[in-house]
CSV table of C-alpha atoms in Angstrom, one decimal:
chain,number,residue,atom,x,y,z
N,1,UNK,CA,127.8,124.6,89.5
N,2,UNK,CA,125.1,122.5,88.5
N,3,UNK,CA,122.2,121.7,91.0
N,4,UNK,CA,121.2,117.9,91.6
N,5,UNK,CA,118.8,116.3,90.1
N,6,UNK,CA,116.7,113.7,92.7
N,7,UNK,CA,114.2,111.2,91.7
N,8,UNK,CA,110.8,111.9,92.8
N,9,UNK,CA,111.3,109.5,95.2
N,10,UNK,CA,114.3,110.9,97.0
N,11,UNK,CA,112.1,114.1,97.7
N,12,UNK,CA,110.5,115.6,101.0
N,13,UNK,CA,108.6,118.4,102.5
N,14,UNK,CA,111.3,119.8,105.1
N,15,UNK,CA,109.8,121.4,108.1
N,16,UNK,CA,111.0,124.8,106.9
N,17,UNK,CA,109.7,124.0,103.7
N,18,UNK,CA,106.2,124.0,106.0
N,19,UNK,CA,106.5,126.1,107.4
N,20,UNK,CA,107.1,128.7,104.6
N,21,UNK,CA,104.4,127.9,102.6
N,22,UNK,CA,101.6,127.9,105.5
N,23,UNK,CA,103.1,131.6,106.4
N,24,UNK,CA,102.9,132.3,102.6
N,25,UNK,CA,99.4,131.4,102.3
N,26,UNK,CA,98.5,133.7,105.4
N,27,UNK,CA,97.5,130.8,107.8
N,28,UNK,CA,97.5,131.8,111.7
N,29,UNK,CA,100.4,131.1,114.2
N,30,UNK,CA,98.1,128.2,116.0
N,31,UNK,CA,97.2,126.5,112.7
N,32,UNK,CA,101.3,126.7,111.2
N,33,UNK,CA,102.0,125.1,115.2
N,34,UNK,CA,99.4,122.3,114.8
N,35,UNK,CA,100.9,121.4,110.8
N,36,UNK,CA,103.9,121.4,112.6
N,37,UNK,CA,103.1,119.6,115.6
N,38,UNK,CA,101.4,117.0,113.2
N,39,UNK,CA,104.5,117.0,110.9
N,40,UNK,CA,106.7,116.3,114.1
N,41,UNK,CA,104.6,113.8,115.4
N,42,UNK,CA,104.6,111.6,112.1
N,43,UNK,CA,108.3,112.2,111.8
N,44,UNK,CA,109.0,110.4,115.5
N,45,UNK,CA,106.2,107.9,114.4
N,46,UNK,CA,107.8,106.6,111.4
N,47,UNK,CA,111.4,107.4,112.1
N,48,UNK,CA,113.2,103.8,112.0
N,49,UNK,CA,111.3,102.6,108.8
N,50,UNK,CA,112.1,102.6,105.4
N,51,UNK,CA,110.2,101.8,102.0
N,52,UNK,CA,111.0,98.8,100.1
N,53,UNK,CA,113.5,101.6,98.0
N,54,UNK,CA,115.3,102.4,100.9
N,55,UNK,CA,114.1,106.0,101.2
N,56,UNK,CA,112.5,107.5,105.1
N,57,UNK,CA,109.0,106.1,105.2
N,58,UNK,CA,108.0,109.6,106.6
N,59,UNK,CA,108.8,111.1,103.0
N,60,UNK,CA,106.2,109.9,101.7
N,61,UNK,CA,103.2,111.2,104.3
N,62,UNK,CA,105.7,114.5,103.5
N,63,UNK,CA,104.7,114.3,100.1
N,64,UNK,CA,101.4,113.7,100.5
N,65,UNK,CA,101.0,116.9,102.5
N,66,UNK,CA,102.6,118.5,99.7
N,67,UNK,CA,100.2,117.5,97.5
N,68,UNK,CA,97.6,118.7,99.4
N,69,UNK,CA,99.2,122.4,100.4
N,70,UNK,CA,101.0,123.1,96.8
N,71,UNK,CA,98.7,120.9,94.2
N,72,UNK,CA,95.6,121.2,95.4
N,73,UNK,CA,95.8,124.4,97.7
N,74,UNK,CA,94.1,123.3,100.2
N,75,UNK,CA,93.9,125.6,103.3
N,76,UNK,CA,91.9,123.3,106.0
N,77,UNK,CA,94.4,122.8,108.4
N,78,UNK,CA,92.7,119.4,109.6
N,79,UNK,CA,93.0,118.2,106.1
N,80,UNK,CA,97.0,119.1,106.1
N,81,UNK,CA,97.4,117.6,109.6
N,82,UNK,CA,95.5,114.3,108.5
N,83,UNK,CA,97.8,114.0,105.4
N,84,UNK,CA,101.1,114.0,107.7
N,85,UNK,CA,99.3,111.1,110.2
N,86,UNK,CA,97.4,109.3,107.9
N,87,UNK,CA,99.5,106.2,108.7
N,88,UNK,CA,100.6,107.1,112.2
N,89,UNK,CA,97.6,104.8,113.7
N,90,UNK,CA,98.7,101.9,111.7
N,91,UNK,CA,102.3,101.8,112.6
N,92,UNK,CA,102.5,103.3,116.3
N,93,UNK,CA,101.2,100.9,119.3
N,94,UNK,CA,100.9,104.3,121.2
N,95,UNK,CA,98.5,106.6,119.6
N,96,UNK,CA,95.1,106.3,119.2
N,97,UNK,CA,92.3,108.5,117.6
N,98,UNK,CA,91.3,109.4,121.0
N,99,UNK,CA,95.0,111.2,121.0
N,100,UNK,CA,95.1,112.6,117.9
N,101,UNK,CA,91.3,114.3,118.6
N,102,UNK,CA,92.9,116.1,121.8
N,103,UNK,CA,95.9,117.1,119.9
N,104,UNK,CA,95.0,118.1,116.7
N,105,UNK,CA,90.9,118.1,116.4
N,106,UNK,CA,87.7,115.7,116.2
N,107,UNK,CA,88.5,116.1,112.3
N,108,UNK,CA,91.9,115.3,111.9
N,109,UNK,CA,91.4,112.2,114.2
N,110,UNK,CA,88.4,110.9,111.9
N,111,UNK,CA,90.3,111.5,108.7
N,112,UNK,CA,93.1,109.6,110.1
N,113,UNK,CA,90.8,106.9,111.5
N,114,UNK,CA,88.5,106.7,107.9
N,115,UNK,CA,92.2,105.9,106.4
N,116,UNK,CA,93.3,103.4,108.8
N,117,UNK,CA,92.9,99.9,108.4
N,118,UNK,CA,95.0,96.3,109.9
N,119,UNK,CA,97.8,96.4,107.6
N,120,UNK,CA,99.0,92.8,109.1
N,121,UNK,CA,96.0,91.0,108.3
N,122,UNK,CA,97.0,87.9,106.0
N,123,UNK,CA,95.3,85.6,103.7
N,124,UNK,CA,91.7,85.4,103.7
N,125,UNK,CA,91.4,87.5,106.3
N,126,UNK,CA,93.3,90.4,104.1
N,127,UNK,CA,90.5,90.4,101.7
N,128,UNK,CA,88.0,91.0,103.5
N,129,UNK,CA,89.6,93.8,105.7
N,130,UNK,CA,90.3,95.1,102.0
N,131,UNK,CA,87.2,95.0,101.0
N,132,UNK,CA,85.5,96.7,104.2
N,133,UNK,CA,88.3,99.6,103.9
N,134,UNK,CA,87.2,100.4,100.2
N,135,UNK,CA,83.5,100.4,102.0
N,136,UNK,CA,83.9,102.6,104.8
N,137,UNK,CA,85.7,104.9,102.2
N,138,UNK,CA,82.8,104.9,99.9
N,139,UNK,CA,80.7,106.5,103.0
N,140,UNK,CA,83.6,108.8,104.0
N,141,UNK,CA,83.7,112.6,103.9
N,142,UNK,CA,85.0,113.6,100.6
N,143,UNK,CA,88.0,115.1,101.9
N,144,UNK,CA,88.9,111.2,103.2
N,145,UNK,CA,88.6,110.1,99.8
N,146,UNK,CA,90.6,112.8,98.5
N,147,UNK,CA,93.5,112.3,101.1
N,148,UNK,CA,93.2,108.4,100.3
N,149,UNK,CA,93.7,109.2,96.3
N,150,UNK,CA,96.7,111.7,97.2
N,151,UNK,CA,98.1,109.1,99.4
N,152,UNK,CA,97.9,106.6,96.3
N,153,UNK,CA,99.1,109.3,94.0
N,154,UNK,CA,102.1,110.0,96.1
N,155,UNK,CA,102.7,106.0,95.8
N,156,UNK,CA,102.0,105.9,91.4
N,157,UNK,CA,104.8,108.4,91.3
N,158,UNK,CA,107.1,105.9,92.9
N,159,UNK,CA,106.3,102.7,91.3
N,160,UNK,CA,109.3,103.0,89.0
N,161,UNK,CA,111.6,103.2,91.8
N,162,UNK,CA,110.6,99.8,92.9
N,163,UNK,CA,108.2,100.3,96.0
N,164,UNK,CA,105.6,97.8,95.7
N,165,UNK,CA,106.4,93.9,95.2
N,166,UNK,CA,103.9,93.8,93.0
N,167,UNK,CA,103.2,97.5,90.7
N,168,UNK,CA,101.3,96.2,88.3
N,169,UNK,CA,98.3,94.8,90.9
N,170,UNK,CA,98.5,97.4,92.9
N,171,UNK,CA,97.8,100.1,89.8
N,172,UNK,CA,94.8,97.3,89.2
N,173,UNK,CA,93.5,97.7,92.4
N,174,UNK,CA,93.5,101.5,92.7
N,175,UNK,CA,92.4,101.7,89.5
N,176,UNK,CA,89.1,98.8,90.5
N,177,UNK,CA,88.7,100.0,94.4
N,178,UNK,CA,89.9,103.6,94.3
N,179,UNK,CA,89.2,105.4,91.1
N,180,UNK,CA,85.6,104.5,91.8
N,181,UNK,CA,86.0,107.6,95.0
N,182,UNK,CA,85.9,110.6,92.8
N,183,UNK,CA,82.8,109.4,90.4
N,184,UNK,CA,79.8,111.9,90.8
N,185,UNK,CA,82.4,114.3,92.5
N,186,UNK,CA,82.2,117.7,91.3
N,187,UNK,CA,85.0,118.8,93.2
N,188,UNK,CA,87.5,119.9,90.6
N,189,UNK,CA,90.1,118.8,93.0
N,190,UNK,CA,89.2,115.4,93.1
N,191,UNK,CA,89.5,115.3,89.4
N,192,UNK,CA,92.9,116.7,88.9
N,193,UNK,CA,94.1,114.0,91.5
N,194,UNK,CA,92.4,111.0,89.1
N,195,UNK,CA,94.1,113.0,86.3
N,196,UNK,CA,97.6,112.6,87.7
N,197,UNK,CA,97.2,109.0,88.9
N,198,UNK,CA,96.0,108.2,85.3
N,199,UNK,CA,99.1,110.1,84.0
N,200,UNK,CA,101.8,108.5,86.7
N,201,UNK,CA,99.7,104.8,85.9
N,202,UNK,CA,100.6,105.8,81.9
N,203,UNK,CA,104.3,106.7,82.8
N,204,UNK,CA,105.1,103.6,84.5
N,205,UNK,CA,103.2,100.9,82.6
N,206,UNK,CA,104.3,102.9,79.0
């Protein structure tokens, strides 16, 4: 019998699937708890929404932290963590970073905070909150601006499944405000992320 096929989009990291590739790559009991406790916590977070292709919003901060374990191998577990919540502060009118510090680090809850910004400003008023996001990024930590370019890689990868009203700007704008994050990096991981957006921008614009 033949196995599916799903569309990158219809995929997620499973909490088992976590949880078996943290114990594979030899991380401690207390640091597999806290991915899980993070993966949990973004789970209840996002549970009632859905993207604009109908799939769990919380697949994608799942994918993300794929990314981040499987495709770059990274093994800071505040990085992992931040990559399950990185939109937890923007949707939930419950947590704050001050909550996220006590649960899962001072790290985790700056991450999370560096990629947080008012996602129901409108208009004018939109631009510039834009435009002070792409700022505070520029003076991030470079692991924020590497969890901000896998969170926009995760999103290339879906364009073709209809996810953003508008692709096309949206590949513009990474390509003006975000790209711009990994110039003068010499972390190799940086670059292999700007590879694949560059490749998934290629796929979907042909």
């Amino acid at each position: 019998m033949e196995l599916p096929i799903f569309k990158y989009n219809e995929t997620f990291l499973s909490r088992a699937e976590l949880e078996r590739l943290l114990r594979e790559k030899n991380f401690n009991a207390i640091d597999i708890n806290m991915a899980i406790d993070a993966y949990e916590m973004a789970d209840t977070v996002h549970e009632f929404q859905k993207r604009p292709d109908g799939t769990p919003y919380f697949w994608h901060p799942s994918r993300v932290a794929r990314i981040v374990i499987e495709e770059l191998n990274i093994s800071d577990t505040s990085m992992i963590c931040a990559a399950f919540l990185h939109d937890v502060l923007e949707d939930s009118h419950v947590l704050t970073a001050e909550i996220l510090e006590y649960n899962f680090g001072a790290y985790t809850s700056y991450l999370v905070a560096m990629l947080t910004k008012d996602i129901k400003a409108e208009g004018l008023l939109r631009e510039i909150v834009e435009k002070e996001y792409v700022e505070r990024l520029q003076n991030a930590s470079d692991d924020a601006k590497l969890l901000k370019l896998c969170d926009r890689l995760d999103t290339f990868r879906c364009l073709e499944f209809n996810v953003k009203k508008n692709p096309i700007k949206y590949v513009m704008e990474t390509t003006k405000h975000y790209f711009p994050l990994a110039e003068g990096s010499t972390d190799k991981r940086m670059h292999y992320v700007l590879k694949e957006l560059q490749k998934a921008s290629n796929k979907f614009l042909g």
